[in-house]
mmCIF file of C-alpha atoms in Angstrom:
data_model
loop_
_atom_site.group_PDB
_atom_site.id
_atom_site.type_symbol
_atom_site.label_atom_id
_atom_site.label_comp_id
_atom_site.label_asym_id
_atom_site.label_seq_id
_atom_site.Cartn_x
_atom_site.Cartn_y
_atom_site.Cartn_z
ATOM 1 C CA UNK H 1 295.476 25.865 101.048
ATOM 2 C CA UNK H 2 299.068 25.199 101.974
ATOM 3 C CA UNK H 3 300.927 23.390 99.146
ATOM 4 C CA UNK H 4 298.642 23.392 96.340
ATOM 5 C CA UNK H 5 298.615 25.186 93.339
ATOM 6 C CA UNK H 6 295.616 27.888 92.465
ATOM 7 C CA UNK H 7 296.092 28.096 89.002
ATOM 8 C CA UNK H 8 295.955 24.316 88.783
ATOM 9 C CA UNK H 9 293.209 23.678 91.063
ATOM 10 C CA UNK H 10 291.063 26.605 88.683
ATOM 11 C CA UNK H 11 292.629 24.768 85.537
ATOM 12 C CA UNK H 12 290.894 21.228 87.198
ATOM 13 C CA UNK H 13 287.758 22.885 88.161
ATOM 14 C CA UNK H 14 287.215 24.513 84.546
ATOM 15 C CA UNK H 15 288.072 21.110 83.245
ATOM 16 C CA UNK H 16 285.215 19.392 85.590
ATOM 17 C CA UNK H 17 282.686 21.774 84.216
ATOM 18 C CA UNK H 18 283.902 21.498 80.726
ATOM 19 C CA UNK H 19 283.186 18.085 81.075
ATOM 20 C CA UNK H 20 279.797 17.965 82.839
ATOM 21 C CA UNK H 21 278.602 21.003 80.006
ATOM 22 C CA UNK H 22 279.596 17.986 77.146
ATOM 23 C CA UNK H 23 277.530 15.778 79.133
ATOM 24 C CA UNK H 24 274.314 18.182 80.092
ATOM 25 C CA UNK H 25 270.757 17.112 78.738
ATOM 26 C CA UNK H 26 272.473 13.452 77.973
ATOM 27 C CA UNK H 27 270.329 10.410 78.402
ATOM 28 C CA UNK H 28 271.090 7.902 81.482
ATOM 29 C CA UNK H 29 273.561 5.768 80.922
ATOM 30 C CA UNK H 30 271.254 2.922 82.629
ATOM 31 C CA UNK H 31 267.883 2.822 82.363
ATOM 32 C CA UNK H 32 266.532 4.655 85.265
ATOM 33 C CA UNK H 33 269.668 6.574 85.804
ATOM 34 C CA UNK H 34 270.296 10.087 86.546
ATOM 35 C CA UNK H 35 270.611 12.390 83.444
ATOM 36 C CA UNK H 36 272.908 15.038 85.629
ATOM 37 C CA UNK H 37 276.500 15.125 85.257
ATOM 38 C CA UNK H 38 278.221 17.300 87.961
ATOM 39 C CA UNK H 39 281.249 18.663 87.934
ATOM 40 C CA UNK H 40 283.779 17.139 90.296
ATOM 41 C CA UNK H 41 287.571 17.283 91.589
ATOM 42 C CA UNK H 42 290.161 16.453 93.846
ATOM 43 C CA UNK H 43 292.833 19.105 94.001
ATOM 44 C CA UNK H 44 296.420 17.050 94.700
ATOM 45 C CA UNK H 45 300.113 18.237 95.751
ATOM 46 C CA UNK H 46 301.076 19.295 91.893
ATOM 47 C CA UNK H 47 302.745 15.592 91.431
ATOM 48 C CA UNK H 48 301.574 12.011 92.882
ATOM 49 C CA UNK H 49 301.818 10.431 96.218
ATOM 50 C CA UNK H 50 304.731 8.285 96.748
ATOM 51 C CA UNK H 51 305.679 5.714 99.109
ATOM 52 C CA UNK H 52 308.073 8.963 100.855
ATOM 53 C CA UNK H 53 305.065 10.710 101.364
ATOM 54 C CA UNK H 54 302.954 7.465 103.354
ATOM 55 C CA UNK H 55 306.530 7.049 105.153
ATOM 56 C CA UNK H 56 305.903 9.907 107.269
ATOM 57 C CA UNK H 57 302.696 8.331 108.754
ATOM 58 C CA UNK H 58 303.103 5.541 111.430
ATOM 59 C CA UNK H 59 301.916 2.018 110.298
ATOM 60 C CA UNK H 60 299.543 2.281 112.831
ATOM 61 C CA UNK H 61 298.194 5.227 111.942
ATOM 62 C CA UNK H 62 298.120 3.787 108.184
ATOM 63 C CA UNK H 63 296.546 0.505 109.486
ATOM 64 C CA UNK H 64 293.761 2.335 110.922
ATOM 65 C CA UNK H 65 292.737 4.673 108.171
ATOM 66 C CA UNK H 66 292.837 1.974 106.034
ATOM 67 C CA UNK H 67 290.339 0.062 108.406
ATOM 68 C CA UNK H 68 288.221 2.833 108.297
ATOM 69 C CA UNK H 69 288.229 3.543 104.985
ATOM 70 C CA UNK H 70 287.078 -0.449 104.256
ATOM 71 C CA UNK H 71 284.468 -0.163 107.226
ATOM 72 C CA UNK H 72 282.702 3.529 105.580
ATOM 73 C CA UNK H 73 283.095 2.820 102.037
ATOM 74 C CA UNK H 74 282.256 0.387 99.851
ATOM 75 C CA UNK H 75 283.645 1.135 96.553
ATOM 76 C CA UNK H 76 284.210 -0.499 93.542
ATOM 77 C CA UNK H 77 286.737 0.756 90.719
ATOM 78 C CA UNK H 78 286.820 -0.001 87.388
ATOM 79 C CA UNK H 79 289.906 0.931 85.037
ATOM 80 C CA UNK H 80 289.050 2.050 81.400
ATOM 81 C CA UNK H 81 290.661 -0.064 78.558
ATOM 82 C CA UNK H 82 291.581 2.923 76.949
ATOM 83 C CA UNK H 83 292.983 5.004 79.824
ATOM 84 C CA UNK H 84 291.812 8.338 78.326
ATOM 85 C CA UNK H 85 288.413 7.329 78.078
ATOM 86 C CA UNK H 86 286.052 9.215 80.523
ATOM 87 C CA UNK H 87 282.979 7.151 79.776
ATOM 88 C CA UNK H 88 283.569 3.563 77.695
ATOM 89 C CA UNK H 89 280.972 2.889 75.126
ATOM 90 C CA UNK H 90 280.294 -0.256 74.670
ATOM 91 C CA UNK H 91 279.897 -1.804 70.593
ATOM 92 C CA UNK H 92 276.599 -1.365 70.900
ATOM 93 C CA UNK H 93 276.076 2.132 72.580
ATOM 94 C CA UNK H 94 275.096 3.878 69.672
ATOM 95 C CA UNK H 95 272.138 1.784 69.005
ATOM 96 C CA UNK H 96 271.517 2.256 73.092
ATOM 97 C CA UNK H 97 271.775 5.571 73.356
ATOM 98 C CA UNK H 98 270.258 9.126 71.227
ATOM 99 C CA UNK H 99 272.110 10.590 68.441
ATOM 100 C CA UNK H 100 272.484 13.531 70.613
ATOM 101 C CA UNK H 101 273.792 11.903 73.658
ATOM 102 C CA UNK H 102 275.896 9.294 71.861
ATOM 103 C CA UNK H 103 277.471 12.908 70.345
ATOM 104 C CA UNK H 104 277.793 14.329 73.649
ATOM 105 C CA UNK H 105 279.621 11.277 75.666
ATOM 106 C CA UNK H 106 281.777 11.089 72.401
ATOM 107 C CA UNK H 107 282.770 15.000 73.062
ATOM 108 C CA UNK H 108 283.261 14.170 76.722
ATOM 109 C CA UNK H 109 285.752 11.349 75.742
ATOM 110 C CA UNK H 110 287.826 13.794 73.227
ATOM 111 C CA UNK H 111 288.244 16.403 76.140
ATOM 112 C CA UNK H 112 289.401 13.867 78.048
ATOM 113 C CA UNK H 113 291.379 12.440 76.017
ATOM 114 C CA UNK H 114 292.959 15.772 75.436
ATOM 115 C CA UNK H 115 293.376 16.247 79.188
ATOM 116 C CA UNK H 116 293.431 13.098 81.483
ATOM 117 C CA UNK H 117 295.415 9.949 81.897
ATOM 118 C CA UNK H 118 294.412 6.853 84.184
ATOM 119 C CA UNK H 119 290.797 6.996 83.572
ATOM 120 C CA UNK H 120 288.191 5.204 85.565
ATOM 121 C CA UNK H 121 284.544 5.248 86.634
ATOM 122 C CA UNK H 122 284.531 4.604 90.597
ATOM 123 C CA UNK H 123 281.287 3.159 91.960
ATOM 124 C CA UNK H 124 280.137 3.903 95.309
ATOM 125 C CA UNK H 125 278.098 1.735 97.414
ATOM 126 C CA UNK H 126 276.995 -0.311 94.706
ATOM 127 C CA UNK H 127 275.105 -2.799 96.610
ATOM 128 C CA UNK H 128 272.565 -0.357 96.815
ATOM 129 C CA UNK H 129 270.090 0.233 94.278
ATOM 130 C CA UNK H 130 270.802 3.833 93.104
ATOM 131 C CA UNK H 131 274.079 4.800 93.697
ATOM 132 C CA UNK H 132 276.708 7.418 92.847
ATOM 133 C CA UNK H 133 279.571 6.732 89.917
ATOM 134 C CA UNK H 134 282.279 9.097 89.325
ATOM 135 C CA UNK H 135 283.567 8.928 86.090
ATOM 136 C CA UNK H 136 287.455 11.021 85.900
ATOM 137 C CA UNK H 137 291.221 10.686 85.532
ATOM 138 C CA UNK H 138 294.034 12.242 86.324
ATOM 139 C CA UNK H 139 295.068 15.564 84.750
ATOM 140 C CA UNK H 140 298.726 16.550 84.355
ATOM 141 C CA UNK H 141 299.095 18.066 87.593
ATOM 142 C CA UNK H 142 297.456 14.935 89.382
ATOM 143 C CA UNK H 143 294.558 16.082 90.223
ATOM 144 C CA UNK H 144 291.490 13.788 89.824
ATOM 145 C CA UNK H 145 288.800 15.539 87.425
ATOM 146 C CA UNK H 146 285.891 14.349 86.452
ATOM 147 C CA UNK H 147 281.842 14.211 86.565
ATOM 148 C CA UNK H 148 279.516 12.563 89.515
ATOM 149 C CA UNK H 149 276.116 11.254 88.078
ATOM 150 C CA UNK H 150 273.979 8.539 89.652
ATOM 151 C CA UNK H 151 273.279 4.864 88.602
ATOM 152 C CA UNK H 152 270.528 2.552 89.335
ATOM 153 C CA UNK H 153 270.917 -0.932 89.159
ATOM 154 C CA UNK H 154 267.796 -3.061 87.312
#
């Protein structure tokens, strides 16, 4: 693809499967949850989008892909406290969770912490009762890496 960056896209994609290998055989987060952790990215331009960049689309043409994009998806963003936190524990989690998993989010978290900036879990369609929740930040050449999984609401 035109513009981007191979060796950062592989670095990205290596770094989502890092991630969802930490995370593999790990209990749901919520009750009836999913216990899969995919791997998942979006490649960027090498730097982040600036107001230059949305200058070269019309305000019309802004207006309506913003429309759109409120119309198809209903999402719901949350931004981590600690923004190099892929998945916040709360006080309690350790009582919540397994040794092993507890072990395994906390090995997710250092990788990210190693890696990513701007972390946050992104919920999608969360009026529903099992929905998807990408967890992810940004990695140095802003592209957004991370894991999918699947939440339930109970």
């Amino acid at each position: 693809v035109d513009g981007l960056d191979s060796q950062a896209v592989d670095a990205a994609r290596a770094l989502a499967e890092a991630l969802a290998a930490c995370l593999e055989g790990c209990s749901p987060l919520d009750t009836e949850a999913s216990s899969t952790f995919a791997p998942f990215y979006i490649p960027c331009l090498g730097r982040e989008i600036t107001s230059t960049d949305l200058a070269l689309a019309t305000k019309e043409a802004l207006a309506a892909a913003s429309g759109a994009y409120k119309q198809m998806v209903d999402v719901q963003r949350h931004d981590h406290k600690n923004k190099h936190t892929l998945i916040p524990l709360s006080p309690g989690a350790r009582d919540d969770l397994d040794s092993t998993s507890f072990a395994r989010i906390r090995e997710a978290n250092a990788l990210a912490a190693a890696h990513l900036s701007r972390c946050v879990t992104i919920d999608v369609y969360p009026d529903f009762v099992t929905f998807p929740t990408l967890y992810g930040g940004l990695d140095e050449h802003f592209n957004f890496v991370g894991v999918i999984t699947q939440r339930v609401w109970t």
